[in-house]
Amino acid sequence: MELVRDEIYDFCDTHDYFGGSAKTKPPISTCNTNVFLAWNKLTGRTPWRRIFDKPVVVTEMNFPHPNPHRGGGLLTAGAIAAFQDYGAIWHFAYSHGDKKLADRPYEGKSRFDLAADPLNALGVKLPFALFCRGDLKPARERCVLAIDEAAVHPKHGFGQYVYPPKWGREAAWLVRAGCCAAGRAPKDAKAFPLMDVVDLDAPPYRPAPEKALAFDGTRGSLVVDTPQTAAGYVPEGTLVAGPFRAAFGRDFGTAAAIALDAQPLAQSARLLVLVLADVQFDGATYTDASLTSQLEKGTYAKPIVKVMRVPVRLDLASAADYEVHALDTAGRRTGRVGAAVRDGALAFVASTRGPDGRG
């Protein structure tokens, strides 16, 4: 039997989830973790298990509630799919059944449904911009793990799949990753025998970081800076991405500024600014403050949005020409937001309480 039967398969397929048990009945094991501090399949495993020069599709992916950091998960999904040059990625699921879509208010039962979670429903704008629109370009450098007989039939027996290296999560933000059969590495890729490097503490190859990406696995943050999308997640402090700043203070948060036309952010006539605050549900209960075991899901019809006031700054070519409006989840204007020009930049406060800060 051949070690890697790449000549008879057309593409690589996988499912990637981060957030606890798939159980639907309480008690449910959940997740309350910063996705940039934790190992997850989307960055730690999937890039290294692809067969180089084969399309990669992630046919199921989700960072479901109640994880309050799940906004960073949607940023991860869009950024890694774009940077690793995946073929397609599906966010599972919009709704479990069309009957639920007619419910007003929504009374779905699955924590994986975008229709039930305003945070995830808004967060999908990030994969659309970074991956679908192509704002973030694929990594220039390629690194491949070569699989031989010792890797497929190792003495300690993990075998058959490419074992994710310890350094894989970090390196996935530096290189386009993959595997191949021994002797079949692409000529333009750095190649290493899997069994020689799998247990190293650091990547065997570390090119200069891409200017568009800044990943910090120690702090737990990611910043994406492209001409048309500036975005990031920070565990606290101020997110700085190109011309965009969002000051979270002592709190964590995900935010983005996205040009809605073909112009760079500083010259764009229309911009979408996202500040993603946590959304939980009325009546949800947990075993303790860690939020890692949920006893009651709560009522999806009554989402509870975390109160946040985030000062935002955009360095624009003609800041005085802009108006700022709050939008609902359908993109309709709900009110004008007070804004000012300070030191040549457009400044305003994004509040989850609404345009007047009171809702």
Coordinates of C-alpha atoms in Angstrom, one line a residue:
M1 CA 0.0 0.0 0.0
E2 CA 1.3 3.4 -0.9
L3 CA 2.0 5.8 2.0
V4 CA 0.1 8.7 0.6
R5 CA -2.3 7.9 -2.2
D6 CA -2.4 11.5 -3.5
E7 CA -2.8 10.5 -7.2
I8 CA -6.2 9.0 -6.7
Y9 CA -7.9 11.7 -4.5
D10 CA -9.0 15.1 -5.7
F11 CA -9.1 17.1 -2.5
C12 CA -8.7 17.1 1.3
D13 CA -11.7 17.5 3.6
T14 CA -12.0 18.0 7.3
H15 CA -14.3 19.3 10.1
D16 CA -13.0 21.8 12.7
Y17 CA -14.8 22.8 15.9
F18 CA -13.7 24.7 19.0
G19 CA -15.9 25.1 22.0
G20 CA -16.7 21.9 23.9
S21 CA -19.0 19.0 23.6
A22 CA -21.5 18.5 20.7
K23 CA -24.1 17.3 23.2
T24 CA -27.4 19.1 22.9
K25 CA -28.9 18.3 26.3
P26 CA -27.5 19.8 29.5
P27 CA -25.2 19.5 31.3
I28 CA -23.0 20.5 28.3
S29 CA -19.3 20.8 28.4
T30 CA -18.5 24.2 27.0
C31 CA -15.5 26.5 26.5
N32 CA -14.5 29.8 28.0
T33 CA -11.1 30.2 26.3
N34 CA -9.2 32.7 24.3
V35 CA -8.9 30.9 21.0
F36 CA -5.4 32.4 20.4
L37 CA -4.0 30.9 23.6
A38 CA -5.5 27.4 23.0
W39 CA -4.6 24.8 20.5
N40 CA -7.4 24.4 18.0
K41 CA -7.9 22.1 14.9
L42 CA -8.3 25.0 12.4
T43 CA -4.7 26.3 13.1
G44 CA -3.0 23.4 14.9
R45 CA -4.0 20.4 12.9
T46 CA -5.7 21.0 9.5
P47 CA -3.0 23.0 7.7
W48 CA -0.4 20.2 8.4
R49 CA -2.7 17.3 7.3
R50 CA -3.4 18.7 3.8
I51 CA -1.6 17.1 0.9
F52 CA 0.3 19.8 -0.9
D53 CA -1.1 21.0 -4.2
K54 CA -4.5 19.4 -3.4
P55 CA -7.5 21.7 -2.6
V56 CA -8.5 21.9 1.0
V57 CA -12.1 22.2 2.1
V58 CA -13.4 22.5 5.7
T59 CA -17.0 21.3 5.3
E60 CA -17.9 22.0 8.9
M61 CA -16.5 24.7 11.2
N62 CA -17.8 26.5 14.2
F63 CA -16.8 28.5 17.3
P64 CA -20.2 28.2 19.1
H65 CA -21.6 30.0 22.1
P66 CA -21.4 30.2 25.0
N67 CA -17.6 30.9 24.6
P68 CA -17.4 34.7 25.0
H69 CA -14.3 34.8 22.9
R70 CA -16.0 33.3 19.8
G71 CA -15.7 36.5 17.9
G72 CA -12.0 35.8 17.7
G73 CA -12.9 32.4 16.3
L74 CA -14.6 33.9 13.3
L75 CA -11.5 36.1 12.7
T76 CA -9.4 32.9 13.0
A77 CA -11.5 31.1 10.4
G78 CA -11.3 33.8 7.8
A79 CA -7.6 34.6 8.3
I80 CA -6.4 31.0 8.3
A81 CA -8.5 29.9 5.3
A82 CA -7.1 32.9 3.4
F83 CA -3.5 32.6 4.5
Q84 CA -3.4 28.8 4.0
D85 CA -5.2 29.2 0.6
Y86 CA -8.1 26.8 1.4
G87 CA -10.6 26.0 -1.4
A88 CA -13.7 26.5 0.7
I89 CA -14.9 26.7 4.3
W90 CA -18.5 26.2 5.6
H91 CA -19.8 27.6 8.8
F92 CA -22.0 24.9 10.3
A93 CA -24.9 25.8 10.5
Y94 CA -27.2 28.7 9.7
S95 CA -30.2 26.8 11.1
H96 CA -31.1 23.2 11.9
G97 CA -34.2 23.1 9.7
D98 CA -36.2 25.7 7.8
K99 CA -39.1 25.7 10.2
K100 CA -37.0 27.5 12.8
L101 CA -36.4 30.3 10.3
A102 CA -40.1 31.2 10.4
D103 CA -40.1 31.5 14.2
R104 CA -40.5 35.1 15.5
P105 CA -38.7 35.3 17.8
Y106 CA -36.3 32.5 17.1
E107 CA -36.6 29.5 19.3
G108 CA -34.0 27.2 17.9
K109 CA -32.3 24.6 20.1
S110 CA -28.8 24.3 18.7
R111 CA -26.0 26.5 20.0
F112 CA -24.3 26.0 16.5
D113 CA -27.0 27.9 14.6
L114 CA -26.0 31.4 13.3
A115 CA -29.7 32.3 13.2
A116 CA -29.8 32.1 17.0
D117 CA -26.5 33.9 17.8
P118 CA -26.1 37.6 16.8
L119 CA -22.4 37.5 17.6
N120 CA -21.7 34.7 15.2
A121 CA -24.1 36.1 12.6
L122 CA -22.1 39.4 12.6
G123 CA -18.7 37.7 12.9
V124 CA -19.1 35.9 9.5
K125 CA -18.4 39.3 7.8
L126 CA -14.8 38.7 8.7
P127 CA -14.4 35.4 6.7
F128 CA -16.3 37.0 3.8
A129 CA -13.9 39.9 3.6
L130 CA -10.6 38.1 4.4
F131 CA -11.2 34.8 2.5
C132 CA -14.1 35.1 0.1
R133 CA -13.2 38.6 -1.1
G134 CA -9.5 37.8 -0.9
D135 CA -8.4 40.7 1.2
L136 CA -5.8 38.5 3.0
K137 CA -3.4 36.9 0.5
P138 CA -1.9 33.3 0.9
A139 CA 1.4 32.9 2.6
R140 CA 4.4 33.3 0.3
E141 CA 6.6 30.7 2.0
R142 CA 5.6 26.9 2.0
C143 CA 6.7 24.3 4.5
V144 CA 6.0 20.6 4.0
L145 CA 6.3 17.5 6.3
A146 CA 7.4 14.4 4.4
I147 CA 5.8 11.1 5.5
D148 CA 7.7 7.9 5.2
E149 CA 7.3 4.3 6.6
A150 CA 8.4 5.4 10.1
A151 CA 5.7 8.1 10.2
V152 CA 2.8 5.8 9.0
H153 CA 3.8 2.9 11.2
P154 CA 5.6 4.5 14.2
K155 CA 6.7 2.5 17.2
H156 CA 4.5 4.5 19.5
G157 CA 1.6 4.1 17.1
F158 CA -0.2 7.3 16.2
G159 CA 0.1 6.6 12.5
Q160 CA -2.1 7.1 9.4
Y161 CA -2.7 10.8 9.9
V162 CA -0.1 13.5 10.0
Y163 CA 0.6 14.0 13.7
P164 CA 0.2 17.8 14.5
P165 CA 3.6 19.1 15.6
K166 CA 3.9 21.0 18.8
W167 CA 4.9 24.1 16.9
G168 CA 2.2 23.7 14.3
R169 CA -0.2 26.3 15.6
E170 CA 2.5 29.1 15.6
A171 CA 3.9 28.1 12.2
A172 CA 0.5 28.1 10.5
W173 CA 0.6 31.9 10.8
L174 CA 4.0 32.0 9.1
V175 CA 4.0 29.5 6.2
R176 CA 1.6 27.7 3.9
A177 CA 1.6 24.2 5.6
G178 CA 1.1 20.7 4.3
C179 CA 2.4 17.2 4.0
C180 CA 3.6 14.9 1.2
A181 CA 5.0 11.4 0.6
A182 CA 8.8 11.2 1.0
G183 CA 10.4 12.4 -2.2
R184 CA 7.4 14.3 -3.5
A185 CA 7.9 17.7 -1.9
P186 CA 7.3 20.7 -4.1
K187 CA 10.5 22.3 -5.3
D188 CA 9.7 25.7 -3.8
A189 CA 8.8 24.4 -0.3
K190 CA 11.0 23.8 2.7
A191 CA 10.7 20.0 3.4
F192 CA 11.4 18.1 6.6
P193 CA 10.8 14.5 7.5
L194 CA 7.9 14.4 9.9
M195 CA 9.5 12.1 12.4
D196 CA 12.6 14.4 12.6
V197 CA 10.7 17.5 13.6
V198 CA 7.4 16.5 15.1
D199 CA 8.6 16.8 18.7
L200 CA 10.6 20.0 18.4
D201 CA 9.7 22.9 20.6
A202 CA 10.0 25.5 17.8
P203 CA 9.4 25.4 14.1
P204 CA 12.3 24.1 12.1
Y205 CA 11.8 26.9 9.6
R206 CA 10.8 30.4 10.6
P207 CA 10.6 33.0 7.8
A208 CA 10.1 36.6 8.4
P209 CA 6.4 37.2 9.5
E210 CA 4.0 38.5 6.8
K211 CA 3.3 42.2 7.1
A212 CA -0.4 41.6 7.0
L213 CA -0.5 39.3 10.0
A214 CA 0.7 39.6 13.6
F215 CA 0.0 36.5 15.7
D216 CA 1.1 36.4 19.4
G217 CA 0.5 33.0 21.0
T218 CA 1.9 34.2 24.3
R219 CA -0.4 37.2 24.7
G220 CA -3.3 35.6 22.8
S221 CA -3.9 38.1 20.0
L222 CA -4.1 38.4 16.3
V223 CA -3.9 41.5 14.1
V224 CA -4.8 41.5 10.4
D225 CA -3.8 44.6 8.4
T226 CA -4.7 44.5 4.7
P227 CA -5.5 47.4 2.3
Q228 CA -9.3 46.9 2.6
T229 CA -9.7 45.1 6.0
A230 CA -8.1 45.9 9.3
A231 CA -9.1 43.6 12.1
G232 CA -8.0 41.8 15.2
Y233 CA -8.6 40.3 18.6
V234 CA -6.9 41.6 21.8
P235 CA -7.1 40.1 25.3
E236 CA -7.0 43.7 26.6
G237 CA -5.8 47.2 25.6
T238 CA -6.0 48.8 22.2
L239 CA -6.3 47.0 18.9
V240 CA -4.1 48.8 16.3
A241 CA -4.5 47.5 12.7
G242 CA -3.4 49.9 10.0
P243 CA -5.5 53.0 10.1
F244 CA -8.0 51.5 12.6
R245 CA -7.9 51.6 16.4
A246 CA -10.3 50.2 18.9
A247 CA -9.7 50.8 22.6
F248 CA -11.0 47.9 24.8
G249 CA -9.3 49.0 28.0
R250 CA -9.1 46.1 30.5
D251 CA -11.5 44.0 28.4
F252 CA -11.0 41.6 25.5
G253 CA -12.6 42.1 22.2
T254 CA -12.8 41.6 18.4
A255 CA -13.1 44.5 16.0
A256 CA -12.7 45.3 12.3
A257 CA -13.0 48.0 9.8
I258 CA -13.9 46.8 6.3
A259 CA -14.0 48.9 3.1
L260 CA -17.2 48.2 1.2
D261 CA -15.9 49.3 -2.2
A262 CA -12.7 48.7 -4.1
Q263 CA -10.7 51.4 -2.4
P264 CA -8.2 51.1 0.5
L265 CA -9.6 51.9 3.9
A266 CA -8.3 55.4 4.1
Q267 CA -9.9 56.4 0.8
S268 CA -13.1 54.2 1.0
A269 CA -16.4 56.0 0.6
R270 CA -18.3 53.4 2.7
L271 CA -16.9 51.4 5.6
L272 CA -18.3 48.8 7.9
V273 CA -17.0 48.9 11.5
L274 CA -17.6 45.8 13.7
V275 CA -17.1 45.7 17.4
L276 CA -18.1 42.2 18.5
A277 CA -19.3 42.0 22.1
D278 CA -20.3 38.8 23.8
V279 CA -24.0 37.6 23.6
Q280 CA -25.5 35.2 26.1
F281 CA -29.1 34.2 26.6
D282 CA -31.6 35.0 29.3
G283 CA -32.0 32.1 31.8
A284 CA -28.7 30.4 30.9
T285 CA -27.1 28.8 34.0
Y286 CA -23.7 27.3 34.7
T287 CA -22.1 25.1 37.4
D288 CA -19.7 27.9 38.3
A289 CA -18.1 31.2 37.1
S290 CA -15.8 29.4 34.7
L291 CA -18.7 28.9 32.3
T292 CA -17.3 25.5 31.3
S293 CA -20.4 23.4 32.2
Q294 CA -23.8 24.7 31.2
L295 CA -26.9 23.5 33.0
E296 CA -29.6 25.5 31.2
K297 CA -29.2 27.1 27.7
G298 CA -31.5 30.0 28.3
T299 CA -34.0 31.5 25.9
Y300 CA -32.6 32.2 22.4
A301 CA -35.5 34.7 21.9
K302 CA -33.9 36.9 24.7
P303 CA -30.3 37.5 23.9
I304 CA -28.3 39.5 26.4
V305 CA -25.6 41.7 25.0
K306 CA -22.5 42.5 27.0
V307 CA -22.4 46.3 27.8
M308 CA -19.3 47.8 26.1
R309 CA -18.3 51.3 25.1
V310 CA -15.3 51.1 22.7
P311 CA -13.6 54.3 21.5
V312 CA -12.8 53.9 17.8
R313 CA -10.4 55.9 15.6
L314 CA -10.0 55.8 11.8
D315 CA -7.2 57.6 10.0
L316 CA -9.0 58.6 6.8
A317 CA -8.0 60.9 4.0
S318 CA -11.0 63.2 4.5
A319 CA -12.3 62.4 7.9
A320 CA -14.7 65.4 8.0
D321 CA -16.7 64.0 5.1
Y322 CA -18.0 61.0 7.0
E323 CA -21.1 60.2 8.9
V324 CA -21.4 57.3 11.4
H325 CA -24.6 55.3 11.7
A326 CA -25.5 52.4 14.0
L327 CA -26.8 49.3 12.1
D328 CA -29.0 46.4 13.1
T329 CA -28.1 42.8 12.2
A330 CA -29.8 43.2 8.8
G331 CA -27.7 46.3 8.0
R332 CA -30.5 48.8 8.5
R333 CA -29.6 52.2 10.0
T334 CA -31.0 52.6 13.6
G335 CA -29.6 56.0 14.4
R336 CA -26.7 58.4 13.9
V337 CA -23.7 58.0 16.1
G338 CA -21.9 61.2 17.3
A339 CA -18.5 61.5 15.7
A340 CA -15.7 64.1 15.7
V341 CA -12.5 64.8 13.8
R342 CA -9.5 64.7 16.1
D343 CA -6.0 65.2 14.9
G344 CA -7.2 64.5 11.4
A345 CA -8.9 61.2 12.3
L346 CA -12.5 60.2 12.6
A347 CA -13.3 59.3 16.2
F348 CA -16.5 57.9 17.8
V349 CA -17.6 55.5 20.5
A350 CA -19.1 52.1 19.5
S351 CA -21.6 51.3 22.2
T352 CA -23.6 48.1 22.5
R353 CA -26.4 50.2 24.1
G354 CA -27.2 51.8 20.7
P355 CA -26.6 55.1 19.0
D356 CA -27.5 57.2 22.1
G357 CA -25.7 54.9 24.5
R358 CA -28.8 54.2 26.5
G359 CA -30.6 51.3 24.7

